[in-house]
Structure formats: structure tokens, C-alpha cells
Short mmCIF file of C-alpha atoms in Angstrom, two decimals:
data_model
loop_
_atom_site.label_atom_id
_atom_site.label_comp_id
_atom_site.label_asym_id
_atom_site.label_seq_id
_atom_site.Cartn_x
_atom_site.Cartn_y
_atom_site.Cartn_z
CA MET A 1 178.15 -15.24 -189.40
CA LEU A 2 176.09 -14.48 -192.51
CA GLY A 3 178.10 -13.93 -195.67
CA PRO A 4 177.28 -12.95 -199.23
CA MET A 5 176.95 -16.61 -200.24
CA ASP A 6 173.86 -16.89 -198.02
CA ARG A 7 171.96 -14.26 -199.99
CA PRO A 8 168.50 -15.40 -201.06
CA GLY A 9 167.85 -16.57 -204.59
CA TRP A 10 165.78 -13.51 -205.48
CA TRP A 11 168.55 -11.12 -204.45
CA PRO A 12 169.92 -9.15 -207.47
CA ARG A 13 173.04 -10.61 -209.11
CA PHE A 14 175.31 -8.46 -211.23
CA SER A 15 177.52 -10.00 -213.87
CA SER A 16 178.44 -7.27 -216.39
CA PRO A 17 182.20 -7.61 -216.92
CA LEU A 18 182.34 -3.87 -217.72
CA ARG A 19 182.08 -3.06 -214.03
CA SER A 20 185.39 -3.21 -212.24
CA THR A 21 187.27 -1.37 -209.53
CA ALA A 22 189.76 -0.56 -212.31
CA VAL A 23 187.00 1.32 -214.17
CA THR A 24 185.58 2.93 -211.03
CA ALA A 25 188.99 4.12 -209.82
CA ARG A 26 189.80 5.72 -213.17
CA ILE A 27 186.44 7.53 -213.34
CA GLY A 28 186.60 8.34 -209.64
CA ARG A 29 190.00 9.94 -210.00
CA LEU A 30 188.63 12.35 -212.63
CA LEU A 31 185.52 12.98 -210.55
CA GLY A 32 187.63 13.76 -207.47
CA ILE A 33 189.81 16.19 -209.43
CA GLY A 34 186.67 17.80 -210.87
CA PHE A 35 185.09 18.25 -207.44
CA GLY A 36 188.39 19.73 -206.24
CA ILE A 37 188.37 22.25 -209.11
CA CYS A 38 184.76 23.17 -208.38
CA PHE A 39 185.46 23.59 -204.67
CA VAL A 40 188.52 25.81 -205.14
CA THR A 41 186.97 27.96 -207.88
CA GLY A 42 183.75 28.11 -205.86
CA MET A 43 185.60 29.44 -202.82
CA LEU A 44 187.40 31.97 -205.04
CA SER A 45 184.01 33.13 -206.29
CA HIS A 46 182.69 33.37 -202.75
CA TYR A 47 185.72 35.49 -201.83
CA GLN A 48 184.66 38.06 -204.46
CA TYR A 49 181.69 38.97 -202.28
CA GLY A 50 183.64 39.90 -199.15
CA PRO A 51 187.43 40.02 -199.41
CA TRP A 52 189.45 40.66 -196.24
CA SER A 53 190.73 44.21 -196.03
CA TRP A 54 194.37 43.04 -196.01
CA LEU A 55 193.86 40.82 -199.09
CA PRO A 56 191.70 42.74 -201.60
CA GLU A 57 190.69 41.25 -204.95
CA PRO A 58 193.37 41.96 -207.54
CA ALA A 59 192.54 43.95 -210.69
CA ASN A 60 194.98 41.93 -212.79
CA PRO A 61 194.74 39.77 -214.75
CA VAL A 62 191.44 41.32 -215.80
CA TRP A 63 190.19 37.90 -216.95
CA ALA A 64 190.98 36.00 -213.73
CA TYR A 65 187.37 35.64 -212.60
CA ARG A 66 186.31 34.90 -216.15
CA VAL A 67 188.63 31.89 -216.12
CA THR A 68 187.92 30.62 -212.61
CA GLN A 69 184.15 30.96 -212.81
CA GLY A 70 184.01 29.67 -216.37
CA LEU A 71 186.01 26.67 -215.17
CA HIS A 72 183.69 26.23 -212.18
CA VAL A 73 180.57 25.96 -214.31
CA ALA A 74 182.14 24.03 -217.20
CA THR A 75 183.60 21.48 -214.79
CA GLY A 76 180.34 21.20 -212.88
CA VAL A 77 178.40 20.52 -216.08
CA ALA A 78 180.92 17.87 -217.18
CA LEU A 79 180.68 16.23 -213.76
CA ILE A 80 176.95 15.51 -214.18
CA PRO A 81 177.45 12.74 -216.78
CA LEU A 82 180.68 11.63 -215.09
CA LEU A 83 178.91 11.19 -211.74
CA LEU A 84 176.21 9.07 -213.39
CA VAL A 85 178.85 6.79 -214.92
CA LYS A 86 180.63 6.53 -211.57
CA LEU A 87 177.39 5.59 -209.82
CA TRP A 88 176.59 3.03 -212.54
CA SER A 89 179.98 1.44 -211.99
CA VAL A 90 179.40 0.86 -208.26
CA TYR A 91 175.65 0.16 -208.35
CA PRO A 92 176.15 -3.50 -207.26
CA ASN A 93 177.62 -2.24 -203.97
CA LEU A 94 174.11 -1.13 -203.04
CA PHE A 95 173.16 -4.82 -202.91
CA ARG A 96 175.68 -6.10 -200.39
CA TRP A 97 174.42 -9.05 -198.37
CA PRO A 98 173.78 -8.72 -195.51
CA ALA A 99 172.94 -5.06 -196.05
CA LEU A 100 174.42 -4.03 -192.71
CA ARG A 101 176.99 -6.29 -191.13
CA SER A 102 178.51 -4.12 -188.42
CA PHE A 103 178.45 -0.66 -186.91
CA LYS A 104 181.49 0.28 -188.99
CA HIS A 105 179.76 -0.93 -192.14
CA ALA A 106 176.68 1.14 -191.27
CA VAL A 107 178.80 4.27 -190.82
CA GLU A 108 180.53 3.62 -194.15
CA ARG A 109 177.21 3.24 -195.95
CA LEU A 110 175.88 6.40 -194.32
CA SER A 111 178.97 8.30 -195.49
CA VAL A 112 178.37 7.03 -199.03
CA PHE A 113 174.74 8.19 -198.80
CA VAL A 114 175.89 11.67 -197.75
CA LEU A 115 178.39 11.71 -200.62
CA VAL A 116 175.97 10.53 -203.31
CA SER A 117 173.05 12.69 -202.19
CA SER A 118 175.10 15.87 -201.78
CA ALA A 119 176.86 15.28 -205.13
CA LEU A 120 173.57 14.73 -207.00
CA VAL A 121 171.84 17.73 -205.43
CA GLN A 122 174.87 20.01 -205.71
CA LEU A 123 175.42 19.32 -209.42
CA THR A 124 171.70 19.43 -210.28
CA THR A 125 170.95 22.68 -208.46
CA GLY A 126 174.17 24.26 -209.74
CA PHE A 127 173.24 23.43 -213.32
CA LEU A 128 169.63 24.59 -212.92
CA ASN A 129 170.93 27.84 -211.45
CA THR A 130 172.82 28.51 -214.69
CA LEU A 131 169.47 28.11 -216.48
CA ASN A 132 167.94 30.68 -214.09
CA TRP A 133 165.65 27.98 -212.76
CA TYR A 134 165.11 27.89 -209.02
CA PRO A 135 162.57 25.18 -208.16
CA TRP A 136 163.55 25.29 -204.46
CA PRO A 137 162.76 27.66 -201.59
CA TRP A 138 166.23 28.21 -200.12
CA SER A 139 168.77 30.88 -201.01
CA PHE A 140 171.02 29.37 -203.66
CA PRO A 141 174.46 30.93 -202.99
CA SER A 142 174.78 30.10 -199.30
CA THR A 143 173.18 26.64 -199.58
CA HIS A 144 175.41 25.83 -202.57
CA ARG A 145 178.45 26.77 -200.49
CA TYR A 146 177.47 24.84 -197.36
CA LEU A 147 176.52 21.80 -199.42
CA GLY A 148 179.91 22.25 -201.11
CA TYR A 149 181.61 21.82 -197.72
CA VAL A 150 179.59 18.66 -197.09
CA LEU A 151 180.37 17.33 -200.56
CA ILE A 152 184.12 17.97 -200.58
CA GLY A 153 184.31 16.59 -197.02
CA SER A 154 182.46 13.44 -198.12
CA VAL A 155 184.85 13.07 -201.06
CA LEU A 156 187.83 13.20 -198.66
CA VAL A 157 186.23 10.66 -196.31
CA HIS A 158 185.39 8.41 -199.25
CA VAL A 159 188.95 8.54 -200.61
CA GLY A 160 190.22 7.68 -197.13
CA VAL A 161 187.82 4.74 -196.74
CA LYS A 162 188.46 3.41 -200.25
CA LEU A 163 192.21 4.06 -200.46
CA PRO A 164 193.15 0.34 -200.72
CA ASP A 165 190.52 -0.21 -203.44
CA ILE A 166 191.66 2.93 -205.28
CA ARG A 167 195.23 1.69 -205.20
CA TYR A 168 194.22 -1.72 -206.55
CA GLY A 169 191.96 -0.15 -209.18
CA LEU A 170 194.56 2.25 -210.52
CA GLN A 171 197.33 -0.38 -210.58
CA ALA A 172 195.26 -3.17 -212.14
CA ARG A 173 195.11 -3.48 -215.91
CA LEU A 174 191.79 -2.36 -217.29
CA SER A 175 191.17 -5.59 -219.21
CA GLU A 176 192.23 -7.96 -216.42
CA ALA A 177 190.91 -6.48 -213.16
CA ASP A 178 188.22 -8.28 -211.13
CA VAL A 179 184.59 -7.78 -212.09
CA LEU A 180 182.77 -5.64 -209.53
CA THR A 181 179.62 -7.43 -208.33
CA GLU A 182 177.38 -7.36 -205.27
CA VAL A 183 179.91 -9.70 -203.57
CA PRO A 184 182.85 -7.72 -202.14
CA TRP A 185 186.22 -8.85 -203.52
CA SER A 186 187.41 -9.87 -200.07
CA GLU A 187 184.69 -12.52 -199.92
CA ASN A 188 184.66 -13.53 -203.55
CA PRO A 189 186.56 -16.81 -204.07
CA GLN A 190 187.08 -15.88 -207.74
CA ALA A 191 188.84 -12.55 -207.00
CA HIS A 192 192.55 -12.16 -207.77
CA SER A 193 193.37 -11.63 -204.15
CA ASN A 194 191.80 -14.97 -203.18
CA ALA A 195 192.33 -17.18 -206.22
CA GLY A 196 195.74 -15.93 -207.36
CA VAL A 197 196.15 -15.65 -211.12
CA VAL A 198 192.74 -15.87 -212.80
CA ALA A 199 191.74 -15.59 -216.43
CA PRO A 200 190.71 -12.06 -217.48
CA PRO A 201 186.93 -11.61 -217.69
CA ARG A 202 185.40 -12.27 -221.11
CA MET A 203 183.98 -9.12 -222.75
CA PRO A 204 182.36 -10.26 -226.00
CA ALA A 205 180.78 -6.90 -226.91
CA LEU A 206 181.87 -3.50 -225.55
CA ASP A 207 185.01 -3.83 -223.44
CA ARG A 208 186.15 -1.53 -220.65
CA ARG A 209 188.39 0.51 -222.89
CA GLY A 210 185.49 0.97 -225.30
CA LEU A 211 183.29 1.99 -222.39
CA LEU A 212 185.75 4.67 -221.24
CA LEU A 213 186.08 5.91 -224.84
CA SER A 214 182.29 6.17 -225.19
CA VAL A 215 182.08 8.06 -221.90
CA ALA A 216 184.86 10.38 -223.03
CA ALA A 217 183.07 10.97 -226.34
CA GLY A 218 179.74 11.77 -224.63
CA ILE A 219 181.30 14.12 -222.08
CA GLY A 220 183.53 15.63 -224.76
CA VAL A 221 180.43 16.55 -226.80
CA VAL A 222 178.79 18.04 -223.68
CA VAL A 223 181.87 20.16 -222.92
CA VAL A 224 182.40 21.37 -226.50
CA THR A 225 178.73 22.27 -226.99
CA THR A 226 178.32 24.08 -223.65
CA VAL A 227 181.63 25.84 -222.99
CA GLY A 228 181.09 28.40 -225.78
CA GLN A 229 179.36 30.69 -223.28
CA THR A 230 182.79 31.22 -221.68
CA LEU A 231 185.25 30.46 -224.49
CA THR A 232 184.06 32.88 -227.15
CA PRO A 233 185.81 31.10 -230.07
CA LEU A 234 183.71 28.01 -229.34
CA SER A 235 180.41 29.91 -229.17
CA ARG A 236 179.48 28.80 -232.69
CA LEU A 237 179.59 25.18 -231.52
CA GLY A 238 177.43 25.98 -228.50
CA LEU A 239 174.51 23.76 -229.48
CA LEU A 240 173.74 23.19 -225.80
CA ALA A 241 175.09 26.48 -224.43
CA THR A 242 172.78 28.54 -222.26
CA ARG A 243 173.91 32.09 -223.07
CA GLN A 244 174.58 33.72 -226.41
CA ALA A 245 176.42 36.92 -225.61
CA SER A 246 176.03 38.29 -229.14
CA LYS A 247 172.23 38.18 -228.79
CA GLY A 248 172.27 40.47 -225.75
CA PRO A 249 171.64 44.22 -226.13
CA GLN A 250 174.88 45.97 -227.19
CA GLY A 251 176.52 42.54 -227.41
CA VAL A 252 176.29 41.80 -223.69
CA PRO A 253 173.58 39.73 -221.97
CA VAL A 254 171.65 41.25 -219.09
CA ASN A 255 170.70 39.42 -215.90
CA LYS A 256 168.84 42.10 -213.95
CA THR A 257 166.58 44.21 -216.14
CA ALA A 258 165.67 47.81 -215.33
CA GLU A 259 162.08 46.72 -214.99
CA SER A 260 162.78 43.91 -212.53
CA ALA A 261 165.01 46.29 -210.53
CA ARG A 262 162.13 48.85 -210.57
CA VAL A 263 164.35 51.70 -211.79
CA VAL A 264 162.80 52.45 -215.22
CA ASP A 265 161.54 55.93 -214.22
CA LEU A 266 164.27 56.80 -211.72
CA ALA A 267 167.08 56.06 -214.18
CA GLN A 268 165.53 58.25 -216.89
CA ASP A 269 164.80 61.20 -214.61
CA PRO A 270 166.42 64.32 -216.22
CA ALA A 271 167.21 65.60 -212.73
CA TRP A 272 169.45 62.57 -212.07
CA LEU A 273 172.55 63.40 -210.02
CA LEU A 274 175.47 61.31 -208.84
CA GLU A 275 176.00 62.07 -205.18
CA VAL A 276 179.62 61.66 -204.06
CA MET A 277 180.16 61.41 -200.32
CA GLY A 278 183.50 61.66 -198.54
CA PRO A 279 185.74 64.24 -196.85
CA ALA A 280 184.85 66.70 -199.67
CA PRO A 281 181.33 65.77 -200.83
CA PHE A 282 179.90 66.99 -204.15
CA SER A 283 177.44 65.93 -206.80
CA LEU A 284 177.58 65.58 -210.57
CA SER A 285 174.93 65.83 -213.23
CA LEU A 286 175.16 63.62 -216.30
CA ALA A 287 176.36 66.62 -218.35
CA GLU A 288 179.11 67.34 -215.82
CA LEU A 289 180.19 63.69 -215.89
CA GLU A 290 180.27 63.84 -219.69
CA SER A 291 182.61 66.85 -219.59
CA MET A 292 185.18 65.06 -217.39
CA GLU A 293 188.15 63.28 -218.89
CA LYS A 294 187.10 59.86 -220.16
CA ALA A 295 188.96 56.60 -220.33
CA GLU A 296 188.30 53.55 -222.53
CA ARG A 297 188.99 50.11 -221.19
CA ARG A 298 188.35 46.58 -222.36
CA PHE A 299 187.10 44.46 -219.48
CA PRO A 300 185.19 41.20 -219.63
CA ILE A 301 181.97 40.97 -217.74
CA THR A 302 181.61 37.61 -216.02
CA CYS A 303 178.48 36.25 -214.43
CA VAL A 304 178.59 33.93 -211.45
CA GLU A 305 176.56 31.63 -213.72
CA GLY A 306 179.70 31.09 -215.77
CA TRP A 307 179.06 33.05 -218.96
CA SER A 308 181.35 35.92 -219.82
CA VAL A 309 182.04 38.28 -222.67
CA GLY A 310 184.70 40.87 -223.38
CA ALA A 311 183.42 44.43 -223.93
CA ASP A 312 184.69 47.98 -224.54
CA TRP A 313 183.68 50.41 -221.82
CA ARG A 314 184.01 54.19 -221.75
CA GLY A 315 183.58 56.41 -218.73
CA VAL A 316 185.19 58.40 -215.96
CA PRO A 317 187.86 56.57 -213.96
CA LEU A 318 186.46 55.95 -210.47
CA ILE A 319 189.73 57.09 -208.92
CA ASP A 320 189.30 60.61 -210.37
CA VAL A 321 185.98 60.99 -208.56
CA VAL A 322 187.43 59.45 -205.39
CA ARG A 323 190.37 61.89 -205.38
CA ARG A 324 188.08 64.87 -205.88
CA ALA A 325 186.06 63.74 -202.87
CA GLY A 326 189.22 63.71 -200.75
CA GLY A 327 190.05 60.00 -200.98
CA ASP A 328 192.89 58.11 -202.63
CA ALA A 329 193.81 54.69 -204.01
CA GLY A 330 193.74 53.29 -200.47
CA SER A 331 190.11 54.27 -199.89
CA ALA A 332 187.24 51.85 -199.66
CA VAL A 333 184.51 52.91 -202.09
CA THR A 334 180.88 51.88 -201.86
CA VAL A 335 178.66 52.48 -204.88
CA THR A 336 174.89 52.40 -204.55
CA SER A 337 172.21 51.82 -207.15
CA LEU A 338 168.84 53.49 -207.69
CA GLN A 339 167.48 49.96 -207.24
CA PRO A 340 165.45 50.28 -204.04
CA ASP A 341 166.17 46.86 -202.56
CA GLY A 342 167.99 43.58 -203.01
CA PRO A 343 171.36 42.40 -201.73
CA TYR A 344 173.22 43.65 -204.84
CA ASN A 345 171.94 47.23 -204.98
CA HIS A 346 175.34 48.32 -203.70
CA SER A 347 178.89 47.01 -203.66
CA THR A 348 182.25 47.95 -202.17
CA LEU A 349 185.61 48.21 -203.89
CA THR A 350 188.95 48.08 -202.14
CA GLY A 351 192.58 47.83 -203.19
CA PRO A 352 193.65 47.65 -206.84
CA GLN A 353 190.07 47.61 -208.17
CA VAL A 354 189.50 51.21 -206.94
CA GLU A 355 192.17 52.42 -209.35
CA ALA A 356 191.16 50.14 -212.21
CA ALA A 357 187.38 50.70 -212.17
CA LEU A 358 185.36 52.92 -214.48
CA LEU A 359 182.12 54.76 -213.89
CA ALA A 360 180.90 53.79 -217.34
CA THR A 361 178.50 55.73 -219.54
CA HIS A 362 179.18 53.83 -222.77
CA LEU A 363 179.35 50.17 -223.77
CA ASN A 364 180.76 48.90 -227.07
CA GLY A 365 180.64 52.41 -228.58
CA GLU A 366 177.06 53.23 -227.62
CA ARG A 367 175.47 54.97 -224.67
CA LEU A 368 174.57 52.39 -221.98
CA ASN A 369 171.25 50.75 -222.66
CA LEU A 370 168.74 51.14 -219.80
CA ASP A 371 169.09 47.44 -218.91
CA HIS A 372 172.88 47.80 -218.80
CA GLY A 373 172.68 50.51 -216.14
CA TYR A 374 171.92 53.85 -217.83
CA PRO A 375 172.89 56.53 -216.94
CA LEU A 376 175.92 55.27 -215.04
CA ARG A 377 177.29 51.93 -213.90
CA LEU A 378 180.38 50.50 -212.29
CA ILE A 379 182.67 48.23 -214.27
CA ALA A 380 185.85 46.80 -212.77
CA PRO A 381 188.18 44.03 -213.97
CA ASN A 382 188.24 40.57 -212.35
CA ARG A 383 184.96 41.32 -210.62
CA ALA A 384 181.80 39.21 -210.44
CA GLY A 385 179.13 40.64 -212.77
CA VAL A 386 176.58 41.19 -210.04
CA LEU A 387 179.08 43.38 -208.13
CA ASN A 388 179.40 45.76 -211.09
CA THR A 389 176.51 47.82 -209.76
CA LYS A 390 174.17 49.45 -212.31
CA TRP A 391 172.00 52.62 -212.24
CA LEU A 392 174.38 54.37 -209.82
CA THR A 393 173.11 57.16 -207.64
CA ARG A 394 175.78 57.41 -204.93
CA VAL A 395 179.51 56.91 -204.41
CA GLU A 396 180.78 56.84 -200.83
CA VAL A 397 184.49 57.23 -200.13
CA THR A 398 185.78 56.06 -196.73
CA MET B 1 198.71 4.38 -195.83
CA ARG B 2 196.90 4.12 -192.49
CA LEU B 3 198.00 7.64 -191.56
CA TYR B 4 196.74 9.06 -194.88
CA ARG B 5 193.42 7.32 -194.42
CA ILE B 6 192.96 8.72 -190.93
CA ALA B 7 194.00 12.23 -192.03
CA LEU B 8 191.57 12.18 -194.97
CA ALA B 9 188.71 10.90 -192.81
CA VAL B 10 189.33 13.49 -190.07
CA ALA B 11 189.67 16.44 -192.50
CA GLY B 12 186.62 15.26 -194.45
CA GLY B 13 184.58 14.71 -191.30
CA MET B 14 185.36 18.25 -190.15
CA LEU B 15 184.27 19.75 -193.47
CA ILE B 16 181.03 17.73 -193.42
CA ALA B 17 180.38 18.92 -189.86
CA LEU B 18 181.05 22.55 -190.87
CA GLY B 19 178.69 22.36 -193.84
CA ALA B 20 175.98 20.55 -191.90
CA PHE B 21 176.28 22.98 -188.98
CA ARG B 22 175.90 26.02 -191.22
CA LEU B 23 172.99 24.48 -193.11
CA VAL B 24 171.17 23.57 -189.90
CA THR B 25 171.79 26.93 -188.21
CA GLU B 26 171.22 29.24 -191.18
CA LEU B 27 168.37 27.70 -193.16
CA ASP B 28 164.78 28.17 -192.02
CA ARG B 29 163.20 24.99 -190.71
CA PRO B 30 160.85 24.45 -193.70
CA ASP B 31 163.71 25.06 -196.18
CA LEU B 32 165.86 22.59 -194.29
CA VAL B 33 163.11 19.97 -194.51
CA THR B 34 162.80 20.60 -198.26
CA LEU B 35 166.57 20.28 -198.70
CA GLY B 36 166.46 17.00 -196.77
CA LEU B 37 163.73 15.79 -199.11
CA TRP B 38 165.78 16.80 -202.15
CA LEU B 39 168.74 14.79 -200.83
CA LEU B 40 166.58 11.72 -200.18
CA VAL B 41 164.65 11.95 -203.45
CA ALA B 42 167.85 12.45 -205.48
CA VAL B 43 169.27 9.16 -204.21
CA ALA B 44 165.92 7.36 -204.50
CA LEU B 45 165.47 8.60 -208.06
CA HIS B 46 168.93 7.47 -209.07
CA ASP B 47 169.02 4.14 -207.25
CA GLY B 48 165.37 3.32 -207.81
CA VAL B 49 164.71 4.57 -211.34
CA ILE B 50 167.77 5.65 -213.37
CA ALA B 51 170.11 2.81 -212.38
CA PRO B 52 167.54 -0.02 -212.78
CA LEU B 53 166.55 1.41 -216.16
CA THR B 54 170.19 1.36 -217.25
CA VAL B 55 170.54 -2.24 -216.06
CA GLY B 56 167.34 -3.12 -217.93
CA VAL B 57 168.63 -1.62 -221.17
CA GLY B 58 171.90 -3.52 -220.70
CA VAL B 59 170.08 -6.82 -220.20
CA THR B 60 167.88 -6.23 -223.26
CA LEU B 61 170.97 -5.51 -225.36
CA THR B 62 172.43 -8.97 -224.72
CA ARG B 63 170.06 -10.19 -227.49
CA VAL B 64 172.00 -8.15 -230.06
CA PRO B 65 174.91 -10.13 -231.59
CA PRO B 66 178.18 -9.15 -229.83
CA ARG B 67 179.88 -7.64 -232.89
CA ALA B 68 177.08 -5.11 -233.42
CA ARG B 69 176.24 -4.81 -229.72
CA ARG B 70 179.57 -3.15 -228.98
CA TYR B 71 178.68 -0.17 -231.17
CA VAL B 72 175.08 0.02 -229.96
CA GLN B 73 176.34 0.10 -226.36
CA GLY B 74 178.93 2.77 -227.10
CA ALA B 75 176.41 4.98 -228.91
CA LEU B 76 173.85 4.54 -226.12
CA VAL B 77 176.37 5.46 -223.42
CA ALA B 78 177.56 8.61 -225.23
CA GLY B 79 174.02 9.54 -226.32
CA ALA B 80 172.55 9.11 -222.84
CA LEU B 81 175.22 11.32 -221.28
CA ILE B 82 174.52 14.09 -223.80
CA THR B 83 170.75 13.74 -223.33
CA VAL B 84 170.95 14.10 -219.54
CA VAL B 85 172.41 17.60 -219.91
CA ALA B 86 170.11 18.58 -222.79
CA ILE B 87 166.77 17.70 -221.13
CA PRO B 88 166.62 20.65 -218.69
CA LEU B 89 167.63 23.00 -221.52
CA ILE B 90 164.78 21.74 -223.70
CA ASP B 91 162.39 22.13 -220.79
CA ARG B 92 163.48 25.70 -220.02
CA LYS B 93 163.88 27.02 -223.56
CA GLY B 94 162.32 30.45 -224.10
CA THR B 95 161.27 31.03 -220.49
CA GLN B 96 163.41 34.13 -219.89
CA PRO B 97 163.27 37.77 -221.07
CA ALA B 98 165.05 38.31 -224.40
CA VAL B 99 167.62 40.79 -222.99
CA LYS B 100 169.13 38.00 -220.90
CA ALA B 101 170.18 36.24 -224.13
CA ILE B 102 169.63 32.94 -222.35
CA LEU B 103 168.02 29.66 -223.51
CA LEU B 104 167.38 30.92 -227.02
CA ARG B 105 168.55 27.90 -228.99
CA ASP B 106 166.57 25.06 -230.48
CA TYR B 107 167.84 22.56 -227.93
CA ALA B 108 165.53 19.72 -229.02
CA GLY B 109 166.69 20.06 -232.62
CA ASN B 110 170.33 20.36 -231.54
CA LEU B 111 170.01 17.27 -229.34
CA ALA B 112 168.53 15.35 -232.27
CA LEU B 113 171.47 16.49 -234.39
CA LEU B 114 174.03 15.40 -231.79
CA LEU B 115 172.32 12.03 -231.27
CA GLY B 116 172.18 11.57 -235.05
CA LEU B 117 175.90 12.29 -235.25
CA THR B 118 176.59 9.84 -232.43
CA ALA B 119 174.57 7.13 -234.17
CA GLY B 120 176.29 7.95 -237.46
CA VAL B 121 179.76 7.55 -235.94
CA ALA B 122 178.70 4.20 -234.42
CA VAL B 123 177.37 2.96 -237.78
CA VAL B 124 180.57 4.00 -239.58
CA LEU B 125 182.70 2.24 -236.97
CA TYR B 126 180.51 -0.88 -237.22
CA VAL B 127 180.67 -1.00 -241.02
CA ALA B 128 184.45 -0.52 -240.89
CA ARG B 129 184.61 -3.42 -238.46
CA VAL B 130 182.49 -5.68 -240.67
CA LEU B 131 184.65 -4.88 -243.72
CA ARG B 132 187.82 -5.50 -241.74
CA ASP B 133 186.51 -8.86 -240.51
CA ARG B 134 185.50 -9.86 -244.04
CA ARG B 135 188.89 -8.93 -245.44
CA SER B 136 190.79 -10.83 -242.76
CA SER B 137 188.59 -13.95 -243.23
CA THR B 138 189.06 -13.96 -247.03
CA GLY B 139 192.70 -12.79 -247.07
#
């Protein structure tokens, strides 16, 4: 049978002593944890868009979504460099000789292809989405989720396949572990497992510890300079951060403008009325809304793209309007925008958010800017930004 | 261990099947083809361009004397990882309406600053190393 020692002379040979299963396993462990965080926080975010009636989204803590979605994006960004380092560390495995030795080997390589391709595409498209860049034809949210299933599944399969290597890699000392080359350790006469005690590889320049420190420094800089869009105290260090909340109108960035929602004229119509439907339907003009008892609440607004900012909102508590229409805290409430189309021109609240939400007219002490939803918008705690519907025209209580 | 491995493979296989099934049944045919191309091109770009380039840089660096090479390697690793994230930002700067408060920074200048800092730290560490070596050889 053909073995790695029969590989032709022109076949690539890898000798860098920096590569080792001990390095790969340490990076891989972090990568696996990171993908786990992204998967769990991603599913939590998905749940925002359609909670089961018996398990509504909580209203407390008000910053829950801010934390989980901020973590989702920050982790995903940090995983981009980490994935590249991980792939560098196992690059020689691409050059196994013979390339396919059995059916089992072919299946293993295919599973690695699925893992690497889904990881690269998932992290790239996720990052580009936070830059509002969509150079692809498919719908981002659903494809990101389905690819997320494929990716986390591939990670589990990979951990299962590599479990013995992972165990060796994590137990071996960083400076002493076998060099990872295109020859698998099981067939390498110089590997520990075949040759017994062998001298540690010589690392005249950067050693493995230095490599991990350099990687940590690079990723540390990426995290510190990007996470300011979620962690407000770090916003001054946000040299590579995408959003700058303070530069948004009234101190809050806007994603959907009045113009792109095609509501510029409708929202400024003096005859604007809020139509409230339910057992006891009624309607309110802006002046009537203004005369109702107001509440002031501090809720963060969090975008699915990971940025968030705390803000002071003033308006009529949603529950007051719901009660007047014949509903109560147990009602499901659907609010609808003047925006004529699009999947987010309405949203439904259930459970604790019905009582916590405001129909806001003011933001940070000023009347809502047109792009922030003038004359009236929904704002609820622990709720994805896009579900805080703007330019309201109708409230339905069921 | 065998039981863990089987459990992981089965659970993972089911999740892959779920994701693949939903992609295949819910994406339009042309979108699915494009997604397939993205997956193929991503791997080809990494394995065929990025990784060989990295190997090439590593081979070139072996000409630098080991004592200095260590710091050049470290700075290049950290710098490359920062650059990867910064490139799309530089490319997209200023493409969005002002009210979105997005992509407003001077990312190219900021990247240059961060790379300068990285190089500076490497130089300081190298000089400290040279001084330490000199002291230990004379003392």
C-alpha cells in the first residue's frame, strides 16, 4: 500500500516547527468555544423574531439583547483572525499523500471541506453584514441561520473525528510536541508515539509561545478597537469600529431612514391618527397622545448588527392604550408602521414586553427625528432594534 | 472516548443535514448555486492564495538572522490579523447615509497607526533583547 514516504519529490514538504497539534488544539479549543457562543447567541437573536406564546421574550434585564447580540458580533469578528491562524496551523494536512487512501478518509476530508467552507463564508458574510454590505443575492438572516446549523454541526463532527488528536494536543507541552507536517503522526517514524522520547524541535526564531502571544496581541487589538460599538466606554478606542452612536441624529444611529421606508410625506401629514383596534376601538391624534400621561424610560436600542446605545425615551405606556382598547397585560399587541412594505413594517409584542413598552414621541429630550420614527414609534426593552417599529399608524390588541 | 466520538458525529451530522435541507428547500435555485460558488471560492482562495502567500513570507523570512526574525515574525502575525479585519472597512468607508452613523472613521489612517504601534512594540522588544544579550555576554 502507498504511504507518505512514497510521495514524489516535487510534493510540498512542510518543516516549520511552529506548527504542532499542541498549537492547533489550543487555538481550536478557543475557536470551538467561539463558534458555540455565536451559535447560542445567534439562536437567541432568532428567537426574538418569533417567540412561542408560552415563552415570550422577557422585558428584564433591559440590556439582555444588547449583551447577547453584542457578544455575537464581537465574537464573530474575533473569530475571523483566529480561524485564519487555525487554518495556517493545519495547512500541511491538505497535502497528505496519497490524497485519498480509503472511503473513510474521503468522508473525513469532505467533512473538513464542509467545516472550512461554511466557517469562512459564515464569518465573512456575517462581518460584511455589519458593514451593511450585501454582495450576494440570498436573504441574509435565514441563510446565516441555516449555514450556522451546518457550521456548528461540522464543528461537532470535527471534534468527534479529532478527539484523540485534541487530547494529545492539549496534554502535550507546547515546546515539546511533535511538529505537524504533511506526514500524519501515525506514519511519521520521528513522532513521539513511534520513536518514544525525542528531542524537542529546535525553534531558533519565534517559538510556539511567542506565536500564540503574537496571535493574542493581534486579536486583542481587533477586539479592543471594534467592540466600542457595543461597550460604550470603549467607543473612544474604536479605531476599527463600524458604528459611532454619538454621530447619529439625537445620539442614536438610524438603520432605516424615512426616505428609504417611503414615509416622508405620510409621517408629516397633519391629519395623522393612531388607529387602535381591539374590543373597544378608538383613534388618537398627536395632540390627544400628547395630553395623555407620559412615562420616561431608559432603554438601550440594539441592532442585530451588534451596535447598541442607551437612550432616554418619553411617551405613552403601551399598556395604557391597550387597556383603553379593552385588552390587558396578557394581550398580544401588533403595531404597524406607515411604511408600505417590507418584513419589518409591523411587529408583535407578547408577555412582559407589552407592559414595559412605550409608544415614544421623544428621544433624549427632543421630539423624535423623522428618521427615528416621528410622530410615534415603539420602544421596548430587550428587543431587537428592527422590531421597535417606527412611524406607527395602527395598534391591534388581540 | 469511542462513545463520545460517535455521539458528537451523530449530533453534528444531524445538524449539518438540517442546515443543508433548509438551504436546499428554501433558497431559490440560482441563489443556491451562488452560495455553492461562495463556499468553493472561499476554500480555493484560502488554500490557493492566502495560505501559500503566508508560507512564502515565512520562507523569505528565514534569511533574517534568528534573533531579529523572532520579532519580525511576531509583528507580521499580529499586523496581518489586524489588517484582515480592517481591509473591508477601508473599502466600505463613507458608502452609507450619514444618519446611519456607520463607517465614518478614517480606517486607512487608523490601520496605519495600529500597524505602526505593532512595529514599534516589536522594535522595543528587539532592542531590549539586544541590550540584555550584550549585558549577559559582558557581565
